[in-house]
Coordinates of C-alpha atoms and ligand atoms in Angstrom, one line a residue:
M7 CA 0.0 0.0 0.0
Q8 CA 1.2 3.4 -1.0
L9 CA 1.2 6.0 1.7
I10 CA -0.1 9.4 0.5
T11 CA 1.3 12.1 2.6
H12 CA -0.5 15.3 3.3
P13 CA 1.5 18.5 2.5
M14 CA 1.4 19.3 6.2
D15 CA 2.6 15.8 7.1
N16 CA 5.3 16.4 4.5
Y17 CA 6.3 19.7 6.1
Q18 CA 6.3 18.1 9.6
A19 CA 8.4 15.2 8.3
Q20 CA 10.9 17.6 6.7
S21 CA 11.3 19.7 9.7
H22 CA 11.7 16.7 11.8
E23 CA 14.4 15.5 9.4
L24 CA 16.0 19.0 9.5
A25 CA 16.1 19.0 13.2
E26 CA 17.8 15.6 13.1
W27 CA 20.4 16.9 10.7
L28 CA 21.0 20.0 12.7
Q29 CA 21.5 17.9 15.7
S30 CA 24.0 15.7 13.9
I31 CA 25.9 18.9 13.1
Q32 CA 25.8 19.8 16.8
N33 CA 26.8 16.4 18.0
A34 CA 29.6 15.6 15.5
Q35 CA 32.6 14.4 17.5
T36 CA 35.2 14.6 14.7
T37 CA 35.8 17.2 11.9
D38 CA 35.1 14.5 9.3
S39 CA 31.7 13.7 10.7
L40 CA 31.0 17.4 11.1
W41 CA 31.8 18.2 7.5
N42 CA 29.7 15.3 6.4
A43 CA 26.7 16.4 8.5
L44 CA 27.1 19.9 7.2
S45 CA 27.2 18.8 3.6
Q46 CA 24.1 16.5 4.0
T47 CA 22.1 19.2 5.7
L48 CA 22.9 21.8 3.1
Q49 CA 22.0 19.3 0.4
M50 CA 18.7 18.6 2.1
V51 CA 17.8 22.2 2.8
L52 CA 19.2 24.0 -0.3
G53 CA 19.4 21.1 -2.7
C54 CA 23.1 21.5 -3.5
K55 CA 24.7 18.1 -4.2
K56 CA 28.2 19.5 -4.4
T57 CA 29.9 21.0 -1.3
A58 CA 33.5 21.7 -0.4
V59 CA 35.1 23.2 2.7
Y60 CA 38.3 25.2 2.5
L61 CA 40.6 26.5 5.3
K62 CA 43.3 29.1 5.0
N63 CA 45.8 29.1 7.9
L64 CA 46.1 32.5 9.4
T65 CA 49.8 32.1 10.2
T66 CA 51.1 30.2 7.2
A67 CA 48.4 31.3 4.6
T68 CA 48.3 27.7 3.3
V69 CA 45.0 26.6 1.9
T70 CA 43.7 23.1 2.6
C71 CA 40.4 21.4 1.6
P72 CA 39.5 19.1 4.4
Y73 CA 36.2 18.1 2.8
A74 CA 34.8 17.9 -0.7
N75 CA 31.7 16.1 -1.9
G76 CA 30.8 15.6 -5.5
L77 CA 33.4 17.9 -7.0
T78 CA 35.9 16.8 -9.6
D79 CA 39.6 17.3 -8.5
H80 CA 39.8 20.1 -11.0
M81 CA 36.8 21.9 -9.6
R82 CA 38.1 21.5 -6.1
D83 CA 41.4 23.0 -7.1
V84 CA 39.7 25.9 -8.9
F85 CA 38.0 27.0 -5.7
A86 CA 41.1 26.4 -3.7
E87 CA 42.8 28.8 -6.0
T88 CA 40.0 31.3 -5.5
M89 CA 40.5 31.0 -1.7
R90 CA 44.2 31.4 -2.1
S91 CA 43.7 34.6 -4.2
Y92 CA 41.9 36.3 -1.3
A93 CA 44.4 38.4 0.6
A94 CA 45.1 37.4 4.2
V95 CA 42.2 38.7 6.1
N96 CA 41.7 40.3 9.5
P97 CA 40.4 37.3 11.5
D98 CA 37.6 39.4 12.9
L99 CA 36.3 40.3 9.5
V100 CA 34.2 37.8 7.7
F101 CA 33.2 38.4 4.1
S102 CA 29.5 38.5 3.2
P103 CA 28.5 35.4 1.2
V104 CA 29.3 35.5 -2.5
V105 CA 26.2 34.4 -4.6
V106 CA 26.3 33.7 -8.3
S107 CA 22.9 32.5 -9.4
D108 CA 23.8 32.2 -13.1
V109 CA 27.4 31.4 -14.0
H110 CA 26.7 32.6 -17.6
Q111 CA 26.6 36.1 -16.2
I112 CA 30.3 35.9 -15.1
P113 CA 32.5 38.0 -17.4
D114 CA 34.3 35.8 -20.0
E115 CA 37.8 36.8 -18.9
Q116 CA 37.3 35.0 -15.5
L117 CA 38.8 31.6 -15.9
I118 CA 36.5 30.0 -13.4
K119 CA 33.5 30.6 -15.8
R120 CA 34.8 28.0 -18.3
T121 CA 35.4 25.3 -15.7
L122 CA 32.0 25.9 -14.2
I123 CA 30.2 25.6 -17.5
E124 CA 32.3 22.6 -18.5
E125 CA 31.3 20.9 -15.3
M126 CA 27.7 21.9 -15.8
I127 CA 27.4 24.0 -12.7
D128 CA 24.9 26.8 -13.1
A129 CA 25.1 28.6 -9.8
Y130 CA 27.2 28.7 -6.7
M131 CA 27.4 30.3 -3.3
L132 CA 30.5 30.9 -1.1
I133 CA 29.9 31.3 2.7
F134 CA 32.8 32.5 4.8
F135 CA 33.6 31.9 8.4
T136 CA 36.6 32.1 10.9
T137 CA 37.9 29.7 13.5
F138 CA 40.7 30.2 16.0
D139 CA 43.5 29.7 13.5
S140 CA 41.9 29.8 10.1
W141 CA 39.7 31.6 7.8
G142 CA 37.2 29.3 6.1
M143 CA 35.0 29.0 3.1
V144 CA 32.1 26.6 2.3
A145 CA 31.4 26.4 -1.4
L146 CA 28.0 25.2 -2.5
L147 CA 27.6 24.3 -6.1
G148 CA 24.1 24.1 -7.7
D149 CA 22.4 23.4 -11.0
N150 CA 19.8 25.4 -12.9
A151 CA 17.2 24.5 -10.3
T152 CA 19.1 26.3 -7.6
L153 CA 18.2 29.9 -7.0
F154 CA 20.0 30.9 -3.9
S155 CA 17.2 33.2 -2.8
P156 CA 18.0 35.6 0.1
N157 CA 16.2 33.3 2.4
E158 CA 18.2 30.3 1.3
V159 CA 21.4 32.4 1.7
N160 CA 20.4 33.2 5.3
T161 CA 19.6 29.6 6.0
G162 CA 22.9 28.4 4.5
Q163 CA 24.8 30.9 6.6
A164 CA 22.9 29.8 9.8
I165 CA 23.7 26.2 9.1
V166 CA 27.4 26.9 8.5
E167 CA 27.5 29.0 11.7
L168 CA 26.1 26.0 13.6
A169 CA 28.9 23.8 12.1
V170 CA 31.5 26.4 12.9
A171 CA 30.4 26.6 16.5
N172 CA 30.9 22.8 16.8
L173 CA 34.3 23.2 15.0
K174 CA 35.5 25.8 17.4
N175 CA 34.3 23.7 20.3
Q176 CA 36.3 20.7 18.9
Q177 CA 39.3 23.0 18.4
M178 CA 38.9 24.2 22.0
Q179 CA 38.8 20.7 23.3
Q180 CA 41.9 19.8 21.3
K181 CA 43.7 22.9 22.6
L182 CA 42.8 21.9 26.1
A183 CA 44.0 18.4 25.7
A184 CA 47.2 19.6 24.0
A185 CA 47.7 22.1 26.8
R186 CA 47.4 19.3 29.3
V187 CA 49.9 17.1 27.4
R188 CA 52.2 20.1 27.2
E189 CA 52.0 20.6 30.9
L190 CA 52.8 17.0 31.4
R191 CA 55.8 17.2 29.1
R192 CA 57.0 20.4 30.7
N193 CA 56.9 18.7 34.1
E194 CA 58.8 15.8 32.5
I195 CA 61.5 18.2 31.3
T196 CA 61.8 19.8 34.7
Q197 CA 62.0 16.3 36.3
T198 CA 64.6 15.2 33.8
L199 CA 66.7 18.3 34.5
N200 CA 66.4 17.9 38.2
Q201 CA 67.6 14.3 38.2
A202 CA 71.4 14.6 38.1
F203 CA 72.0 12.8 34.8
D204 CA 75.0 13.3 32.7
L205 CA 74.7 16.0 30.1
P206 CA 74.4 13.7 27.0
T207 CA 71.4 11.9 28.7
I208 CA 69.8 15.2 29.5
L209 CA 70.2 16.5 26.0
Q210 CA 68.9 13.3 24.5
S211 CA 65.8 13.5 26.7
I212 CA 65.2 17.2 25.9
C213 CA 65.3 16.3 22.2
R214 CA 62.8 13.5 22.7
I215 CA 60.4 15.6 24.8
A216 CA 60.5 18.5 22.4
T217 CA 59.7 16.2 19.5
E218 CA 56.8 14.6 21.4
L219 CA 55.6 18.0 22.7
I220 CA 54.5 19.1 19.2
Y221 CA 54.0 15.7 17.7
A222 CA 56.8 16.1 15.2
D223 CA 58.3 13.1 13.3
G224 CA 61.7 13.6 14.8
G225 CA 64.4 16.0 15.8
V226 CA 68.0 16.7 16.7
L227 CA 69.6 18.8 19.4
G228 CA 72.8 20.4 18.3
L229 CA 75.4 21.4 20.9
V230 CA 78.3 23.7 20.0
V231 CA 81.6 22.4 21.1
D232 CA 84.8 24.5 21.1
N233 CA 83.0 27.2 19.2
Q234 CA 83.6 25.5 15.9
I235 CA 81.8 22.2 15.8
M236 CA 78.3 21.2 16.4
I237 CA 77.5 17.7 17.7
F238 CA 74.1 16.2 17.5
Y239 CA 71.8 14.3 19.8
P240 CA 69.0 12.8 17.6
Y241 CA 65.6 11.5 18.4
N242 CA 63.8 9.4 15.9
V243 CA 66.1 10.3 13.0
P244 CA 66.5 7.6 10.4
A245 CA 69.9 6.0 10.6
K246 CA 70.5 6.6 6.9
M247 CA 70.5 10.4 7.6
N248 CA 73.9 9.7 9.1
L249 CA 74.3 12.6 11.5
R250 CA 77.9 13.8 11.6
P251 CA 79.3 16.8 13.6
A252 CA 78.9 19.9 11.5
M253 CA 81.7 22.6 11.1
R254 CA 80.7 26.2 11.8
G255 CA 78.6 27.8 9.1
R256 CA 77.2 24.6 7.6
G257 CA 73.5 23.8 7.8
V258 CA 70.4 25.5 9.1
A259 CA 71.3 24.6 12.7
W260 CA 74.4 26.7 12.5
Q261 CA 72.4 29.6 11.0
I262 CA 70.1 29.4 14.0
V263 CA 73.1 29.4 16.4
E264 CA 74.8 32.3 14.6
S265 CA 71.6 34.5 14.4
A266 CA 70.2 33.2 17.8
Q267 CA 66.8 33.4 16.0
P268 CA 64.3 30.6 15.4
V269 CA 63.5 29.3 11.9
L270 CA 60.1 28.1 10.8
L271 CA 59.8 26.5 7.4
T272 CA 56.9 25.0 5.5
D273 CA 59.3 23.3 3.1
Y274 CA 62.8 22.6 4.5
G275 CA 64.2 22.2 1.0
T276 CA 63.6 25.8 0.1
H277 CA 66.1 27.0 2.7
P278 CA 69.5 28.0 1.2
Q279 CA 71.4 26.0 3.9
A280 CA 69.2 22.9 3.4
Q281 CA 71.2 19.7 3.5
I282 CA 70.7 17.3 0.6
K283 CA 70.5 14.3 2.9
W284 CA 67.6 15.8 4.7
V285 CA 65.8 16.9 1.6
K286 CA 66.3 13.4 0.2
N287 CA 64.6 12.0 3.3
D288 CA 61.5 14.1 2.6
I289 CA 61.9 16.6 5.4
K290 CA 59.1 19.1 4.8
A291 CA 58.0 21.1 7.8
F292 CA 60.9 22.3 9.9
L293 CA 61.1 24.2 13.2
G294 CA 64.5 25.2 14.7
V295 CA 65.1 27.3 17.8
P296 CA 68.3 28.5 19.5
I297 CA 69.4 27.1 22.9
I298 CA 70.2 30.1 25.0
G299 CA 72.0 30.0 28.3
N300 CA 73.5 33.1 30.0
D301 CA 72.9 35.3 26.9
E302 CA 75.0 32.9 24.9
C303 CA 73.8 30.7 22.1
L304 CA 74.9 27.1 23.0
G305 CA 73.2 25.2 20.2
A306 CA 69.9 24.5 18.5
I307 CA 66.8 22.3 18.7
C308 CA 65.6 21.3 15.2
L309 CA 62.3 19.4 14.7
F310 CA 61.0 18.1 11.4
D311 CA 58.0 16.4 9.8
T312 CA 57.7 14.5 6.6
S313 CA 54.0 14.6 5.9
P314 CA 53.1 17.2 3.3
E315 CA 50.1 18.5 5.2
R316 CA 51.9 19.1 8.5
Q317 CA 52.8 22.7 9.3
F318 CA 54.4 23.9 12.5
T319 CA 52.7 26.9 14.0
R320 CA 54.0 30.0 15.8
E321 CA 52.5 28.8 19.0
E322 CA 54.5 25.6 18.7
M323 CA 57.6 27.7 17.9
D324 CA 57.1 29.7 21.1
L325 CA 56.7 26.5 23.0
I326 CA 59.9 24.9 21.7
E327 CA 61.7 28.2 22.3
S328 CA 60.9 27.9 26.0
V329 CA 62.3 24.3 25.8
G330 CA 65.4 25.8 24.2
R331 CA 65.8 28.2 27.2
Q332 CA 65.4 25.3 29.6
A333 CA 68.0 23.3 27.7
G334 CA 70.3 26.3 27.9
M335 CA 70.0 26.4 31.6
A336 CA 70.6 22.7 31.9
I337 CA 73.8 22.9 29.8
Q338 CA 75.1 25.9 31.8
N339 CA 74.3 24.1 35.1
S340 CA 76.0 20.9 34.1
R341 CA 79.1 22.7 32.8
M342 CA 79.3 24.7 36.0
L343 CA 78.9 21.6 38.1
A344 CA 81.6 19.8 36.1
E345 CA 83.9 22.9 36.6
V346 CA 83.2 23.0 40.3
E347 CA 83.8 19.3 40.6
Q348 CA 87.1 19.6 38.7
R349 CA 88.2 22.5 40.9
A350 CA 87.2 20.7 44.1
S351 CA 89.2 17.6 43.2
A352 CA 92.2 19.8 42.2
L353 CA 91.9 21.6 45.5
A354 CA 91.6 18.4 47.4
N355 CA 94.7 17.1 45.7
S356 CA 96.7 20.2 46.3
L357 CA 95.5 20.3 49.9
S358 CA 96.6 16.8 50.7
R359 CA 99.8 17.5 48.9
Q360 CA 100.2 20.7 50.9
E361 CA 99.5 18.7 54.1
E362 CA 102.1 16.2 53.1
L363 CA 104.6 18.9 52.4
D364 CA 103.9 20.7 55.7
K365 CA 104.5 17.4 57.5
L366 CA 107.8 16.9 55.7
K367 CA 108.9 20.4 56.3
N368 CA 108.1 20.2 60.0
Q369 CA 110.0 16.9 60.3
F370 CA 112.9 18.5 58.5
I371 CA 113.0 21.7 60.6
H372 CA 112.7 19.6 63.7
A373 CA 115.7 17.4 62.7
V374 CA 117.8 20.3 61.5
S375 CA 117.2 22.5 64.5
H376 CA 118.1 19.7 66.9
E377 CA 121.1 18.6 64.9
L378 CA 122.5 22.1 64.7
R379 CA 122.2 23.0 68.3
T380 CA 125.1 21.0 69.6
P381 CA 127.7 21.8 66.9
L382 CA 126.7 25.5 67.0
G383 CA 127.2 25.5 70.8
I384 CA 130.7 24.0 70.3
I385 CA 131.7 26.4 67.5
Y386 CA 130.4 29.3 69.6
G387 CA 132.4 28.2 72.6
H388 CA 135.6 27.9 70.6
A389 CA 135.1 31.2 68.9
E390 CA 134.6 32.9 72.3
L391 CA 137.7 31.2 73.5
L392 CA 139.6 32.6 70.6
E393 CA 138.2 36.1 71.1
S394 CA 139.1 36.0 74.8
G395 CA 142.8 35.7 73.9
D396 CA 143.3 32.8 76.2
L397 CA 144.6 30.8 73.3
G398 CA 147.1 33.5 72.4
E399 CA 146.9 37.2 71.4
L400 CA 145.0 37.8 68.1
T401 CA 146.0 40.3 65.5
L402 CA 143.5 43.1 64.7
V403 CA 142.6 41.3 61.5
Q404 CA 142.1 38.0 63.3
Q405 CA 140.0 39.7 66.0
N406 CA 137.8 41.2 63.2
S407 CA 137.3 37.7 61.7
V408 CA 136.4 36.2 65.0
Q409 CA 133.9 39.0 65.6
I410 CA 132.2 38.2 62.3
V411 CA 132.2 34.5 63.1
L412 CA 130.7 35.2 66.5
R413 CA 128.0 37.5 65.1
R414 CA 127.0 35.0 62.5
I415 CA 126.9 32.2 65.0
R416 CA 124.7 34.2 67.2
M417 CA 122.3 34.8 64.3
L418 CA 122.3 31.1 63.5
T419 CA 121.7 30.2 67.1
D420 CA 118.8 32.7 67.2
M421 CA 117.3 31.1 64.2
V422 CA 117.7 27.6 65.6
E423 CA 116.1 28.9 68.9
D424 CA 113.2 30.3 67.0
L425 CA 112.7 27.1 65.0
T426 CA 112.9 25.0 68.2
A427 CA 110.4 27.3 69.9
L428 CA 108.2 27.1 66.9
M429 CA 108.2 23.4 66.9
A430 CA 107.6 23.4 70.7
A431 CA 104.6 25.7 70.2
E432 CA 103.2 23.5 67.5
T433 CA 103.6 20.3 69.4
Q434 CA 102.4 21.9 72.6
E435 CA 105.6 21.2 74.6
F436 CA 104.6 23.9 77.2
R437 CA 104.7 24.5 80.9
R438 CA 101.4 25.6 82.5
D439 CA 102.2 28.0 85.3
F440 CA 100.3 31.0 86.7
I441 CA 102.2 34.1 85.5
N442 CA 101.8 37.6 86.9
P443 CA 101.4 39.7 83.7
L444 CA 102.6 42.9 85.3
Q445 CA 105.7 41.2 86.5
L446 CA 106.3 39.9 83.1
V447 CA 106.0 43.2 81.3
Y448 CA 108.0 45.1 83.9
S449 CA 110.9 42.8 83.5
M450 CA 110.6 43.1 79.7
L451 CA 110.4 46.9 79.9
A452 CA 113.5 46.9 82.1
E453 CA 115.4 44.8 79.5
Y454 CA 114.5 47.0 76.6
R455 CA 114.8 50.4 78.2
M456 CA 118.6 50.7 77.6
Q457 CA 118.2 49.6 74.0
A458 CA 115.5 52.1 73.5
E459 CA 117.7 54.9 74.8
D460 CA 120.5 53.8 72.5
L461 CA 118.2 54.0 69.5
D462 CA 116.7 57.3 70.6
L463 CA 113.2 55.8 71.0
T464 CA 110.7 56.5 73.7
L465 CA 109.5 53.3 75.4
Q466 CA 106.4 53.9 77.3
A467 CA 103.8 51.7 79.1
E468 CA 100.1 52.2 79.8
L469 CA 99.0 49.5 82.2
A470 CA 95.7 48.8 83.9
E471 CA 95.6 49.0 87.7
S472 CA 94.6 45.4 88.2
L473 CA 94.7 42.4 85.9
P474 CA 93.9 38.7 86.1
W475 CA 96.7 36.1 85.9
L476 CA 98.2 34.5 82.8
H477 CA 98.4 30.8 82.6
G478 CA 101.2 29.3 80.5
D479 CA 104.9 29.1 79.7
L480 CA 106.9 32.1 80.9
T481 CA 109.9 31.5 78.6
H482 CA 107.6 31.3 75.6
L483 CA 105.6 34.3 76.5
R484 CA 108.8 36.3 77.0
R485 CA 109.6 35.3 73.4
V486 CA 106.4 37.0 72.3
F487 CA 107.5 40.3 73.8
D488 CA 111.0 39.8 72.6
N489 CA 109.8 39.5 69.0
L490 CA 107.3 42.3 69.2
F491 CA 109.7 44.7 70.9
S492 CA 112.7 43.8 68.6
N493 CA 110.5 44.3 65.5
A494 CA 109.1 47.6 66.8
F495 CA 112.7 48.8 67.5
K496 CA 113.9 47.5 64.2
Y497 CA 111.2 49.2 62.1
T498 CA 110.9 52.5 64.0
P499 CA 113.3 55.3 63.2
A500 CA 115.1 57.4 65.9
G501 CA 112.9 59.9 67.6
G502 CA 109.9 57.6 67.4
S503 CA 108.1 55.8 70.2
V504 CA 107.1 52.3 71.2
T505 CA 104.1 51.9 73.6
L506 CA 103.1 48.9 75.5
R507 CA 99.5 48.8 76.6
M508 CA 98.0 46.1 78.9
F509 CA 94.3 46.2 79.9
V510 CA 91.3 43.9 80.4
E511 CA 88.3 43.4 78.1
G512 CA 85.8 41.0 79.6
E513 CA 87.7 38.0 80.6
K514 CA 90.6 38.7 78.3
I515 CA 93.9 40.4 78.9
I516 CA 94.8 42.6 76.0
I517 CA 98.4 43.4 75.2
E518 CA 99.2 46.0 72.6
V519 CA 102.7 46.9 71.2
A520 CA 102.3 50.0 69.2
D521 CA 105.1 51.9 67.3
T522 CA 105.4 55.0 65.3
G523 CA 107.5 53.3 62.7
E524 CA 107.5 52.8 59.0
G525 CA 104.3 50.6 58.9
I526 CA 103.4 47.7 56.7
E527 CA 101.7 47.9 53.3
A528 CA 98.1 46.4 53.4
Q529 CA 98.9 43.8 50.8
H530 CA 101.5 42.2 53.1
L531 CA 99.4 42.2 56.3
P532 CA 97.6 38.9 55.7
R533 CA 101.0 37.1 55.2
I534 CA 103.3 38.5 57.8
F535 CA 102.5 35.7 60.3
E536 CA 103.6 33.1 57.9
R537 CA 106.8 31.3 58.5
F538 CA 109.8 32.8 56.7
Y539 CA 107.6 35.6 55.2
Q540 CA 109.4 38.9 55.0
V541 CA 108.4 42.2 53.5
T542 CA 110.9 42.8 50.7
D543 CA 111.8 45.8 48.5
E544 CA 111.5 46.0 44.7
Q545 CA 114.7 43.8 44.5
Y546 CA 113.1 41.2 46.8
R547 CA 115.5 42.1 49.6
P548 CA 114.2 42.1 53.2
R549 CA 114.1 45.7 54.5
R550 CA 116.0 44.7 57.7
K551 CA 118.0 41.7 58.9
G552 CA 115.8 38.9 60.1
T553 CA 114.6 35.4 59.6
G554 CA 110.9 35.9 58.9
L555 CA 110.2 33.5 61.8
G556 CA 109.5 36.1 64.6
L557 CA 105.8 36.8 64.0
A558 CA 105.1 33.1 63.0
L559 CA 106.5 32.2 66.5
V560 CA 104.4 35.0 68.2
K561 CA 101.2 33.6 66.5
E562 CA 102.0 30.0 67.4
I563 CA 102.8 30.8 71.0
V564 CA 99.7 33.0 71.5
E565 CA 97.5 30.4 69.9
A566 CA 99.0 27.7 72.0
H567 CA 97.9 29.8 75.0
R568 CA 94.3 29.9 73.5
G569 CA 94.8 33.5 72.5
E570 CA 94.7 35.5 69.3
V571 CA 96.9 38.0 67.6
Y572 CA 96.0 40.9 65.3
V573 CA 97.8 43.6 63.5
E574 CA 96.9 47.1 62.3
S575 CA 99.3 49.2 60.4
E576 CA 99.5 52.3 58.2
L577 CA 102.4 53.0 56.0
G578 CA 104.5 55.8 57.4
V579 CA 102.4 56.1 60.5
G580 CA 103.0 53.0 62.6
T581 CA 102.0 49.5 63.5
T582 CA 100.1 48.0 66.4
F583 CA 100.1 44.4 67.3
R584 CA 97.3 43.3 69.6
I585 CA 97.3 40.1 71.6
E586 CA 94.3 38.7 73.4
L587 CA 95.0 36.1 76.0
P588 CA 92.5 34.5 78.4
G589 CA 92.7 35.9 81.9
H590 CA 92.8 33.4 84.8
V591 CA 92.1 33.3 88.5
N592 CA 95.1 31.9 90.4
P593 CA 93.6 29.5 93.0
E594 CA 96.6 30.1 95.3
G595 CA 97.4 33.8 94.8
E596 CA 95.5 37.0 95.0
G597 CA 94.6 39.2 92.0
V598 CA 97.4 41.1 90.3
T599 CA 97.6 44.8 91.2
K600 CA 100.2 47.4 90.3
G601 CA 100.7 48.3 94.0
Q602 CA 102.2 44.9 94.8
L603 CA 105.0 45.5 92.4
V604 CA 106.0 49.1 93.1
Ligands
LIG808 P1 111.7 39.4 60.5 O1 112.6 38.4 61.1 O2 111.9 39.6 59.1 O3 111.5 40.6 61.3 P2 109.0 38.7 61.4 O4 108.2 37.4 61.2 O5 109.3 39.2 62.7 O6 110.3 38.5 60.5 O7 108.2 39.8 60.6 C1 107.8 39.6 59.3 C2 107.8 40.9 58.5 O8 106.8 41.8 59.0 C3 109.1 41.6 58.5 O9 109.9 41.3 57.4 C4 108.7 43.1 58.5 O10 108.7 43.6 57.2 C5 107.3 43.1 59.0 N1 107.2 43.7 60.3 C6 107.1 43.0 61.5 N2 106.9 43.9 62.6 C7 106.9 45.1 62.0 C8 106.8 46.5 62.6 N3 106.7 46.7 63.9 N4 106.8 47.5 61.7 C9 107.0 47.3 60.4 N5 107.1 46.1 59.8 C10 107.1 45.0 60.6

């Protein structure tokens, strides 16, 4: 039985069908199903059997045709050409639809006319739209029955808008998913960098992550070595591409390094520095960014793709540039770490060598000073005997010689004494007695008063009324004063003064020996307490006679008494040595006061 439909039934059926088609546009999950639904709906509503969709990328201006239904290849290309010929447009501006109801009206000079007539297309309409990254066009081709009335144009536009809303939605979802993947990959990079891998592993991982980040086919990370050569860390690069280190100036990667600028190519082969090998391996889309660390270009990350439709976008370029910066930091850090490690091990080596040398030196000094004491004593005794005349009268010349011998022996003996004291201070061979500090300085002042007068120096003392006791070795402490006084006398010209101050600060006894002498240049101050260190003139001669052991001995002795020694000096003004020693309470004696000694 045949069903006769009432016109109203027919209308209802049609609107029901339309609603279903519109819904299929809204619900399409992929772009393919979307274009399909759009084409079917337009066919149903406007009666056009032939539909094509074109997209023009806003960044690269490339035109693609993701969907075509019923068009010959030639026809499809003709409209692609039409799309291409439209200048790049402002994405906010969408053209009004182009409606050609009768192609015979098209001027003859327009090439499109012939093709349309040949393919028996009588009318067509172009509807434009924009998405996030493209400008789009839907071409609807009709036959002589198609009128494209204003109503139909409006309806067509509304249907396309519905499809574009879905398209944008899909793009949004993709962007969100891509952003999520990017975030994951970024975290992966940070993690890779934080794990203390060796540099090659880090670089290899960065290259892999960068490639995966933008779904490229493969990539290489080039690292500049010694300024002249670039070595490569590849990811997913066919073995036949045979990556060898590249000399400066050869290849796109070197161009990126030299210009420190990214390179984005739709067809790698068109670049003047393109490598034959790469072109032969069908490299098409290419994206290269510099690796920057500390304002220096350390290499490049180059990603590629071989599929003809694939284009890298500016957004992807920005992303990979940020990976380039991370890689730069990683390279810098790893180089710094390597340098620090190298220095640390060199330092450790030299320290242990230094320690070994110090030990040997001490052993040597110990042995020499002990071995010299006895023979020096004997030589001294005999020289004195000679000088006394007991062994027979000496001529004037002989007397002079003996004087020189005696003077030199005394110098040597002093040195051996200093060395022995130094060893004793170091090995803590010390007595621990309670010493009255005022008694000690009075006796020292008495000893040096005559010498001061001879040298025309004022020797003065500023002493606190009462002081705690010192605890230590009197002989060694006397040496401290001996050295400080003899230095002050040595380096202070006639007419100057030497002041000894002794006072209390907290629990410490402070002893200062200040002179108005020639002073010490600041550059020497940190070293004057070193053994054998002497301030020398331009010819590297010491300014006065000495061994360079005096202050080293002072420091050793003071430190062995748990004290500290400081120096302050100004060239041409004078020098002050300050000694801080712990004050003690003598369990048997009373406190020390000046009155007791006067
Ligand atoms: P030296 O036996 O040469 O005097 P020291 O260890 O006692 O050795 O002193 C080291 C150097 O410090 C000396 O060479 C000298 O140049 C400098 N120096 C020490 N005391 C004074 C001072 N009071 N004034 C100026 N220079 C001094």
